PDB file of C-alpha atoms in Angstrom:
ATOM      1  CA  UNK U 300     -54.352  22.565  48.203  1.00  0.00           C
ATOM      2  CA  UNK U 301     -54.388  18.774  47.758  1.00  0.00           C
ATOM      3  CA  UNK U 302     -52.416  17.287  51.009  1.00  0.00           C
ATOM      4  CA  UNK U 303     -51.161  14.100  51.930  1.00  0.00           C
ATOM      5  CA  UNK U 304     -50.372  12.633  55.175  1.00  0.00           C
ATOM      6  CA  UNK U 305     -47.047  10.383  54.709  1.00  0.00           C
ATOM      7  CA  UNK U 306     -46.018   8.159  57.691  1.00  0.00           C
ATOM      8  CA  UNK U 307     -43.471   7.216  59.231  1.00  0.00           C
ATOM      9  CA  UNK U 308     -41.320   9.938  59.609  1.00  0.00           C
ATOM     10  CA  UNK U 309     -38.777   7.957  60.604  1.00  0.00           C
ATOM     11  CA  UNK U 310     -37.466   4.296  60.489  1.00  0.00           C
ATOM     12  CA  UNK U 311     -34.436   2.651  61.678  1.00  0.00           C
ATOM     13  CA  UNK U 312     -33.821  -0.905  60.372  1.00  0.00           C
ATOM     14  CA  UNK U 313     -30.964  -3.301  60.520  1.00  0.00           C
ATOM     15  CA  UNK U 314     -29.711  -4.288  57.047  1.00  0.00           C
ATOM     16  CA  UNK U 315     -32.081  -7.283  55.444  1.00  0.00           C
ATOM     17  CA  UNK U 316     -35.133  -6.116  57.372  1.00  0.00           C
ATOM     18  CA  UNK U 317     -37.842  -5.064  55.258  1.00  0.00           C
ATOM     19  CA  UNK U 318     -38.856  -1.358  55.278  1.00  0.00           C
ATOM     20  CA  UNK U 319     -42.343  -0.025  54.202  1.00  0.00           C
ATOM     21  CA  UNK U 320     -43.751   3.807  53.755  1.00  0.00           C
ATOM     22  CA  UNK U 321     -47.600   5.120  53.242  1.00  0.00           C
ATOM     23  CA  UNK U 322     -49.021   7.664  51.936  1.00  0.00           C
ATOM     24  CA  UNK U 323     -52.726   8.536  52.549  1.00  0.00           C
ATOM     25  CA  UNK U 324     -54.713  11.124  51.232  1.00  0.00           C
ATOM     26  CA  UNK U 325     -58.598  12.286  52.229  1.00  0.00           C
ATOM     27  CA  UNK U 326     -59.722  12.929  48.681  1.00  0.00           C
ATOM     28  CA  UNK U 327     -59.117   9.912  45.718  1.00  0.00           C
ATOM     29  CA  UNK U 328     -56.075  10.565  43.697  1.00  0.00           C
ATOM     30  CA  UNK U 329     -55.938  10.779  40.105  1.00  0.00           C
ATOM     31  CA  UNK U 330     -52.235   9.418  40.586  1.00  0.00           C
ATOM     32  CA  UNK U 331     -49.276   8.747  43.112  1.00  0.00           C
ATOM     33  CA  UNK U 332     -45.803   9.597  42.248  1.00  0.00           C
ATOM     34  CA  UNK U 333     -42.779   8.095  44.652  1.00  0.00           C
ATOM     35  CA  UNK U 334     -38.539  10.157  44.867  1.00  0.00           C
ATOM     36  CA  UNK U 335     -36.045   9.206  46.686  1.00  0.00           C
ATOM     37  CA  UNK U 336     -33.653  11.651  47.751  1.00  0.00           C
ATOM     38  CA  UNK U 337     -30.137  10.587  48.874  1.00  0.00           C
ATOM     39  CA  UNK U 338     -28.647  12.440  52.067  1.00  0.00           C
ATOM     40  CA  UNK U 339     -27.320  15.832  50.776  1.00  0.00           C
ATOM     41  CA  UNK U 340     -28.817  14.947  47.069  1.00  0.00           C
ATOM     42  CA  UNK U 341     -31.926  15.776  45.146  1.00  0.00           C
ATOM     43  CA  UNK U 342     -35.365  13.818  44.865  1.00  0.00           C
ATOM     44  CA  UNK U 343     -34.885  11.139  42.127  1.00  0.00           C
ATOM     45  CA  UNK U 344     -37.771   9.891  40.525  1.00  0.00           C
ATOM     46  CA  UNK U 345     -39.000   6.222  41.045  1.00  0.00           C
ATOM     47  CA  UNK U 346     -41.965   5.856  39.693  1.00  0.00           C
ATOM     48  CA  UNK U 347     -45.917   6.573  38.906  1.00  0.00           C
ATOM     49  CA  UNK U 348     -49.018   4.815  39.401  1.00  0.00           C
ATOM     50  CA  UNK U 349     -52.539   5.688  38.126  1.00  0.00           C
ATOM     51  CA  UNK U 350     -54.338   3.051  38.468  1.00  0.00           C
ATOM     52  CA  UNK U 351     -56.750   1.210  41.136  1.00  0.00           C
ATOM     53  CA  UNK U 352     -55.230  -1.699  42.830  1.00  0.00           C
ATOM     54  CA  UNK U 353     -51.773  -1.666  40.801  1.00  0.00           C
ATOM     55  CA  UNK U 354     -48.328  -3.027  41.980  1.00  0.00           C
ATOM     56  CA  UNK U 355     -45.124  -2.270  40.460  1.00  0.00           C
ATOM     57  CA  UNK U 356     -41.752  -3.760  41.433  1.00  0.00           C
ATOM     58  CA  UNK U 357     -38.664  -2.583  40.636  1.00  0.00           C
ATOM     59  CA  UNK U 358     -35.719  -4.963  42.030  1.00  0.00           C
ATOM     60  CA  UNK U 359     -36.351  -5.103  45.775  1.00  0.00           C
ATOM     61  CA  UNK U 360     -38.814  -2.473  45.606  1.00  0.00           C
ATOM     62  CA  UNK U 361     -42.783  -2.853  45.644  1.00  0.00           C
ATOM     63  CA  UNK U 362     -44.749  -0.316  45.322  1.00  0.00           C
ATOM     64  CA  UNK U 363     -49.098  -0.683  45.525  1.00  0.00           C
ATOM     65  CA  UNK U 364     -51.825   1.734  44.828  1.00  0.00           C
ATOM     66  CA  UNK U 365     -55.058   1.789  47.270  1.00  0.00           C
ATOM     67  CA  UNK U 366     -58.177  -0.187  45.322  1.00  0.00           C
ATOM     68  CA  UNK U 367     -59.887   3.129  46.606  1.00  0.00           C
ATOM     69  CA  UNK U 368     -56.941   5.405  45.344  1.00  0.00           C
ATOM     70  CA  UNK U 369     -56.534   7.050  48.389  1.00  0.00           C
ATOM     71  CA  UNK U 370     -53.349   5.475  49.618  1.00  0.00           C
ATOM     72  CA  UNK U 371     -50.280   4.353  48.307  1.00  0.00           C
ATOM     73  CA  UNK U 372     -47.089   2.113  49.872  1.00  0.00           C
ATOM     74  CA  UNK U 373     -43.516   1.831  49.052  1.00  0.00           C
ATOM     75  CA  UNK U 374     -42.344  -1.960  50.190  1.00  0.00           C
ATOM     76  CA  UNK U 375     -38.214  -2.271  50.553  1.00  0.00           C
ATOM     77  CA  UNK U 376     -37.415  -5.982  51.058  1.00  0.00           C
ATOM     78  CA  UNK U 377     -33.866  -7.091  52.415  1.00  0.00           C
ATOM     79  CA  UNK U 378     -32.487  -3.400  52.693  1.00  0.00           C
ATOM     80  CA  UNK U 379     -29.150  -2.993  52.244  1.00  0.00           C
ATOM     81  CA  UNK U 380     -27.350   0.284  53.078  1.00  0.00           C
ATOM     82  CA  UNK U 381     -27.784   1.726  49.413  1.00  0.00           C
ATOM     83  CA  UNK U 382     -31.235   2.164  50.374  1.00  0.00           C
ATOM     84  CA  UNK U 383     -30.548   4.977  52.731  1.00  0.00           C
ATOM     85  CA  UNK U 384     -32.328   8.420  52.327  1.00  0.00           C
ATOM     86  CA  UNK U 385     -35.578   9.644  52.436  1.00  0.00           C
ATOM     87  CA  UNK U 386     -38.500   8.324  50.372  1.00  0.00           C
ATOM     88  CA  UNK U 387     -41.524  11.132  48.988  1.00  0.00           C
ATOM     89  CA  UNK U 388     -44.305  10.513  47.186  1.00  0.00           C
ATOM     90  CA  UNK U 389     -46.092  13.456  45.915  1.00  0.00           C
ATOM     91  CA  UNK U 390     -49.661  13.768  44.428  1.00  0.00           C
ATOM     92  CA  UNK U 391     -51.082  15.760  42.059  1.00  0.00           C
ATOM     93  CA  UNK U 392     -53.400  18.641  43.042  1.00  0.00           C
ATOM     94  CA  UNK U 393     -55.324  21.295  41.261  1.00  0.00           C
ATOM     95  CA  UNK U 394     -54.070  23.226  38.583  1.00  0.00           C
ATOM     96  CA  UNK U 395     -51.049  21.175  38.047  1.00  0.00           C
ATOM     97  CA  UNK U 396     -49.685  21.430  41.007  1.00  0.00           C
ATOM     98  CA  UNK U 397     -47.990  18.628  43.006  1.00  0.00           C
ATOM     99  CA  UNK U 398     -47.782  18.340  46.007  1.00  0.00           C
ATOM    100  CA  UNK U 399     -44.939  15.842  48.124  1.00  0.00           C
ATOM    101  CA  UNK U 400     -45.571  14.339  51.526  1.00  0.00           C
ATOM    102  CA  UNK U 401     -43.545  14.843  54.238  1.00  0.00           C
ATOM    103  CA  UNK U 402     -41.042  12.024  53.348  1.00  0.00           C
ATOM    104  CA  UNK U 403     -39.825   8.825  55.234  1.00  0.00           C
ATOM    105  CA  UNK U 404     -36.089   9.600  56.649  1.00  0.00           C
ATOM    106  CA  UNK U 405     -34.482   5.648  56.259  1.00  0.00           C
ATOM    107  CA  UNK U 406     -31.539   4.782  57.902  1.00  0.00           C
ATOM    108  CA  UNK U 407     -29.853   0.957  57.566  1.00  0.00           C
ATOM    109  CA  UNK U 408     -27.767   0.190  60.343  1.00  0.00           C
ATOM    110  CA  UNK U 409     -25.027  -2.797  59.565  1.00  0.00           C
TER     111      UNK U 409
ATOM    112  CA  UNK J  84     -26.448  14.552  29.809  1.00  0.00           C
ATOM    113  CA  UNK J  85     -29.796  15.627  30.281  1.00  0.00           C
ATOM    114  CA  UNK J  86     -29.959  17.475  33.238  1.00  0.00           C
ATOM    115  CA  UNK J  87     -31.610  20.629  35.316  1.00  0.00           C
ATOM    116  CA  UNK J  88     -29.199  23.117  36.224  1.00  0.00           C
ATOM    117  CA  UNK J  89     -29.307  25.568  39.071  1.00  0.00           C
ATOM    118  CA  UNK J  90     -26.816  28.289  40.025  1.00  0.00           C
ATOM    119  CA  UNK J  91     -25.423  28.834  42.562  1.00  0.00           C
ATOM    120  CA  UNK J  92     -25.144  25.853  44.285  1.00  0.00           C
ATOM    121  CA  UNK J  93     -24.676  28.029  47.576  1.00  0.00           C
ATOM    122  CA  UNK J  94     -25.711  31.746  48.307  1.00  0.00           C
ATOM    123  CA  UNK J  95     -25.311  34.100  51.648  1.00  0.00           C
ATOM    124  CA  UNK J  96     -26.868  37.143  51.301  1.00  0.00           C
ATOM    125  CA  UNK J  97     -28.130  39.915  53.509  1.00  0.00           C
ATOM    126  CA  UNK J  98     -31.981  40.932  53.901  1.00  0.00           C
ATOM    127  CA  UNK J  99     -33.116  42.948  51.321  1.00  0.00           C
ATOM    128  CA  UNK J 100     -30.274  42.418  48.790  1.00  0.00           C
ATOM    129  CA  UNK J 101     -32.590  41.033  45.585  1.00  0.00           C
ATOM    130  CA  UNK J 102     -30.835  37.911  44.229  1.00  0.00           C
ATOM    131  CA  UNK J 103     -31.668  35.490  41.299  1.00  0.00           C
ATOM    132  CA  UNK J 104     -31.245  31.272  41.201  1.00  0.00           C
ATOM    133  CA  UNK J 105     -30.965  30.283  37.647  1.00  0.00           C
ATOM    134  CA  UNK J 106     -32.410  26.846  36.490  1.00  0.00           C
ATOM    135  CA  UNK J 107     -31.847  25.803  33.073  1.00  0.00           C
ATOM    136  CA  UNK J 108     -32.928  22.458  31.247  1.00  0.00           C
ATOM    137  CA  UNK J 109     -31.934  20.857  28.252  1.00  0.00           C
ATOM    138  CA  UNK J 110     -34.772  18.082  27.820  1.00  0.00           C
ATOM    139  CA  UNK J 111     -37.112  20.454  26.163  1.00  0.00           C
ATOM    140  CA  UNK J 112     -39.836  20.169  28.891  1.00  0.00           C
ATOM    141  CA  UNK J 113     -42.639  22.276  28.920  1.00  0.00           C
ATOM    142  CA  UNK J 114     -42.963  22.172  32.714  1.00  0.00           C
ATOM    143  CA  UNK J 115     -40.887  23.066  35.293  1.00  0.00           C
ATOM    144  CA  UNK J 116     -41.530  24.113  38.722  1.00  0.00           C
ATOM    145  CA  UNK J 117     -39.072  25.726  42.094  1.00  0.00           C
ATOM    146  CA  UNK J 118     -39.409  24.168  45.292  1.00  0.00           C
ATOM    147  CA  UNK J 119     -38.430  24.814  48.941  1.00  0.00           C
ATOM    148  CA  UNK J 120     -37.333  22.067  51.281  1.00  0.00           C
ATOM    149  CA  UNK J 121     -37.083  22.782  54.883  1.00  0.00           C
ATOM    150  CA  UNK J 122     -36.723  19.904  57.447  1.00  0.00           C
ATOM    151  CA  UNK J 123     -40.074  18.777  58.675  1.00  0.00           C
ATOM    152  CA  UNK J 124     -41.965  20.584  56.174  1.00  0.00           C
ATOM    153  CA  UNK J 125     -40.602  18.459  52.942  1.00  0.00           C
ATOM    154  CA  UNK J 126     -40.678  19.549  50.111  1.00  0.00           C
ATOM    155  CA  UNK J 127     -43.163  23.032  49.391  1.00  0.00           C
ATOM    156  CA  UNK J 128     -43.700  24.559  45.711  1.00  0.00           C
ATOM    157  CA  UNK J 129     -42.957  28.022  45.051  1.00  0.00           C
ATOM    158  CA  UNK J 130     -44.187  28.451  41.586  1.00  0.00           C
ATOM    159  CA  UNK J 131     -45.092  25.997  38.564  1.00  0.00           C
ATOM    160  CA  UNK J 132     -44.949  27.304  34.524  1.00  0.00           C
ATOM    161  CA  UNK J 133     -46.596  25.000  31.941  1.00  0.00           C
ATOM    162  CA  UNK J 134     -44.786  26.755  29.180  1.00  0.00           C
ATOM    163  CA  UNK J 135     -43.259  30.032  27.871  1.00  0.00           C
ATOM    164  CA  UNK J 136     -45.334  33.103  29.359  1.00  0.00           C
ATOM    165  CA  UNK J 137     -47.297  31.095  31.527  1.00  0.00           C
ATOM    166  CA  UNK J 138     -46.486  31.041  35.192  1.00  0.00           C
ATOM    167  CA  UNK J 139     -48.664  30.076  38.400  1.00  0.00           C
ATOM    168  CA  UNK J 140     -48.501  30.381  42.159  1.00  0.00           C
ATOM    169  CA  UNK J 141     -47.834  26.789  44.191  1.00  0.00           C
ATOM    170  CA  UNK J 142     -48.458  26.806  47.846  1.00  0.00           C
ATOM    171  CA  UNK J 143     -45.700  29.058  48.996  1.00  0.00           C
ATOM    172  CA  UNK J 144     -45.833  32.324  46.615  1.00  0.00           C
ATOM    173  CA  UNK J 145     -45.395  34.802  49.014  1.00  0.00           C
ATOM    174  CA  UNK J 146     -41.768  36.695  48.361  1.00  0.00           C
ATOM    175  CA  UNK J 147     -40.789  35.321  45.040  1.00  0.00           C
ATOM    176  CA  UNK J 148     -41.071  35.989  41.457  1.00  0.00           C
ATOM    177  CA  UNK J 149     -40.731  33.905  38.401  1.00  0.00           C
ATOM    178  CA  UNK J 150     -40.606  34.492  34.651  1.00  0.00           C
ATOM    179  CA  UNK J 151     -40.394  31.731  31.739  1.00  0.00           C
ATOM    180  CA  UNK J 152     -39.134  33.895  28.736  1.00  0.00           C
ATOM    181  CA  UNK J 153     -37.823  31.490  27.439  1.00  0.00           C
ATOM    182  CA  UNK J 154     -38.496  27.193  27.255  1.00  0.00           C
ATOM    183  CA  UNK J 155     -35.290  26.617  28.893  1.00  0.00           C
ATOM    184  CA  UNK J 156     -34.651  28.838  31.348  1.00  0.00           C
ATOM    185  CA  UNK J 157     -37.253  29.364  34.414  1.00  0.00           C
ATOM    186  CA  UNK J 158     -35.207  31.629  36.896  1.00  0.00           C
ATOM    187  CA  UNK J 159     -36.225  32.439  40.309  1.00  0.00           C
ATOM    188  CA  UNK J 160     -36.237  35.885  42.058  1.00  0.00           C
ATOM    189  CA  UNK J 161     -36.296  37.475  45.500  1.00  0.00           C
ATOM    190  CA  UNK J 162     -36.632  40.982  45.266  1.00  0.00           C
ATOM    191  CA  UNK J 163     -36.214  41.597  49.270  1.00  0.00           C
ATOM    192  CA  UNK J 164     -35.127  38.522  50.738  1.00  0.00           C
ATOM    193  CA  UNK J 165     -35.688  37.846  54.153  1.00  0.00           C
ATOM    194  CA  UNK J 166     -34.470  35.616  56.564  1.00  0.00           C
ATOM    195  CA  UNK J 167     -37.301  33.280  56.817  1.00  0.00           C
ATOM    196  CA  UNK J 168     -36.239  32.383  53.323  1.00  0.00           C
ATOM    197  CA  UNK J 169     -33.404  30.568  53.597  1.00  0.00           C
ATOM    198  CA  UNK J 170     -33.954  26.932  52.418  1.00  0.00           C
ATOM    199  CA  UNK J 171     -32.467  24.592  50.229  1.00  0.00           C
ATOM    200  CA  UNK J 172     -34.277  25.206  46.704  1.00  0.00           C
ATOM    201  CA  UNK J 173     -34.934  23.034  43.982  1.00  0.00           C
ATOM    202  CA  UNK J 174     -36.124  23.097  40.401  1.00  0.00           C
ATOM    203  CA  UNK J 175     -37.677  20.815  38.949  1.00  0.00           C
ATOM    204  CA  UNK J 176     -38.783  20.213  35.147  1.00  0.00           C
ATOM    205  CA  UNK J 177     -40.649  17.734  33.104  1.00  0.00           C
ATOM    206  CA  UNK J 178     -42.683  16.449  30.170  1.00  0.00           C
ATOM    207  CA  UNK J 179     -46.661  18.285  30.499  1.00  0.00           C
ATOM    208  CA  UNK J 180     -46.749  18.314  34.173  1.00  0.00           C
ATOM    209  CA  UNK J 181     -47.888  15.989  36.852  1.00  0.00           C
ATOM    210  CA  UNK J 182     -50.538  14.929  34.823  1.00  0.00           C
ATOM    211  CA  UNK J 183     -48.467  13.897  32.176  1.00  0.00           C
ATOM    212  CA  UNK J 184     -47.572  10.395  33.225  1.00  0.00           C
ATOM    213  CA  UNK J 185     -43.651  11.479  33.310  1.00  0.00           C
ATOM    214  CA  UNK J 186     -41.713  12.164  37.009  1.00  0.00           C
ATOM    215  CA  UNK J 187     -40.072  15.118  37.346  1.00  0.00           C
ATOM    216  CA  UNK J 188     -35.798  15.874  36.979  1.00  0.00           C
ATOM    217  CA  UNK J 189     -34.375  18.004  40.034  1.00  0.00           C
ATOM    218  CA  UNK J 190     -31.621  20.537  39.962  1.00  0.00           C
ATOM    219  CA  UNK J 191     -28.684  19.681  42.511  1.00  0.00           C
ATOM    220  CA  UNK J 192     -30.169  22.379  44.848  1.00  0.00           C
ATOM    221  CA  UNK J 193     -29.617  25.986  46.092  1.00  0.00           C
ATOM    222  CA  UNK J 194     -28.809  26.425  49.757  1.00  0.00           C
ATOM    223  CA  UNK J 195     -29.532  29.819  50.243  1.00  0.00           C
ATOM    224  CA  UNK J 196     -28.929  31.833  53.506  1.00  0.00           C
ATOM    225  CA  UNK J 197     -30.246  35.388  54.277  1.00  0.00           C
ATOM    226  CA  UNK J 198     -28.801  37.176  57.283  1.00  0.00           C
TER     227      UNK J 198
END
């Protein structure tokens, strides 16, 4: 099935640093989906992208799809600890599927 | 509200006892999907429905059952659980799938535990 290689696993940043995920696939992407799950909550939905080259912000939140549409980023700027949790995006495969990535665990120290 | 519910919220069982998860909706979505999620792994689907009577395998089939008899209701079965299936489940439901353009709504989660 489609796959997609998310990285990092981890990050650790002191509140007001910037925090950025990617997601990178081997095969172009029709579209990119990004969740955020909360610690001991379910994936919320952020947002989609579909096409080449597009940014969407939401607040402090950027988020960029590859001009090839084979990777995508989610930029956090100034985290606070509200931002804390683990970031997915998932892809859509064959037959309807989709798929999520591994996930970025973020933790904001104080 | 518009939300996906699951029950239970928390299940121990013993191998081999069959058990069902309910997930219901209430947004009239024609899609809905279960998950897995086991750390390090992320998050792995089970099975997928596009609509009533129409159910197919995700990446992770193997030991569960689904039916969609009805728009709302997609429950989840495990006839002979084992213990390499307890996980923290999800369902998941939305407008026409991942192609749709619309992000899926989660269920709060089963943590399930077979001993």
């Amino acid at each position: 099935g489609q796959q997609v290689m998310q990285i990092p696993q981890y990050q650790h940043v002191q509140e007001g640093e910037d925090f950025t995920t990617y997601c990178n696939s081997s095969t172009t992407l029709s579209n990119i989906q990004w969740y955020k799950q909360r610690p001991g909550g379910h994936p919320v939905f952020l947002i989609q992208l579909v096409k080449s080259g597009e940014v969407k912000k939401q607040k402090r939140l950027t988020f960029q799809f590859g001009e090839a549409k084979k990777n995508s980023s989610l930029h956090i700027t100034a985290t606070q600890t509200t931002d804390v949790g683990t970031y997915f995006c998932a892809v859509t495969g064959g037959g309807n599927k989709l798929t999520f990535g591994t996930g970025t665990q973020l933790k904001v120290e104080l | 509200e518009a939300q996906v519910t699951q029950n239970p919220r928390y299940l121990i069982t013993v191998t081999g006892k069959k058990l069902t998860v309910t997930c219901s909706q209430n947004m009239n979505h024609e899609y809905m999907s279960w998950y897995r999620q086991d750390p390090g792994l992320g998050l792995r689907q089970i099975y997928y429905s596009m609509n009533v009577e129409v159910t197919d395998k995700g990446d992770v089939p193997e030991g569960y059952k689904v039916s969609r008899k009805e728009k709302r209701n997609f429950p989840l079965i495990l006839e002979s659980p084992s213990p390499n299936q307890t996980s923290l489940y999800f369902c998941a439901s939305s407008f026409f799938g991942p192609q749709g353009g619309y992000g899926y709504t989660f269920g709060s989660g089963t943590r399930l535990t077979v001993v």
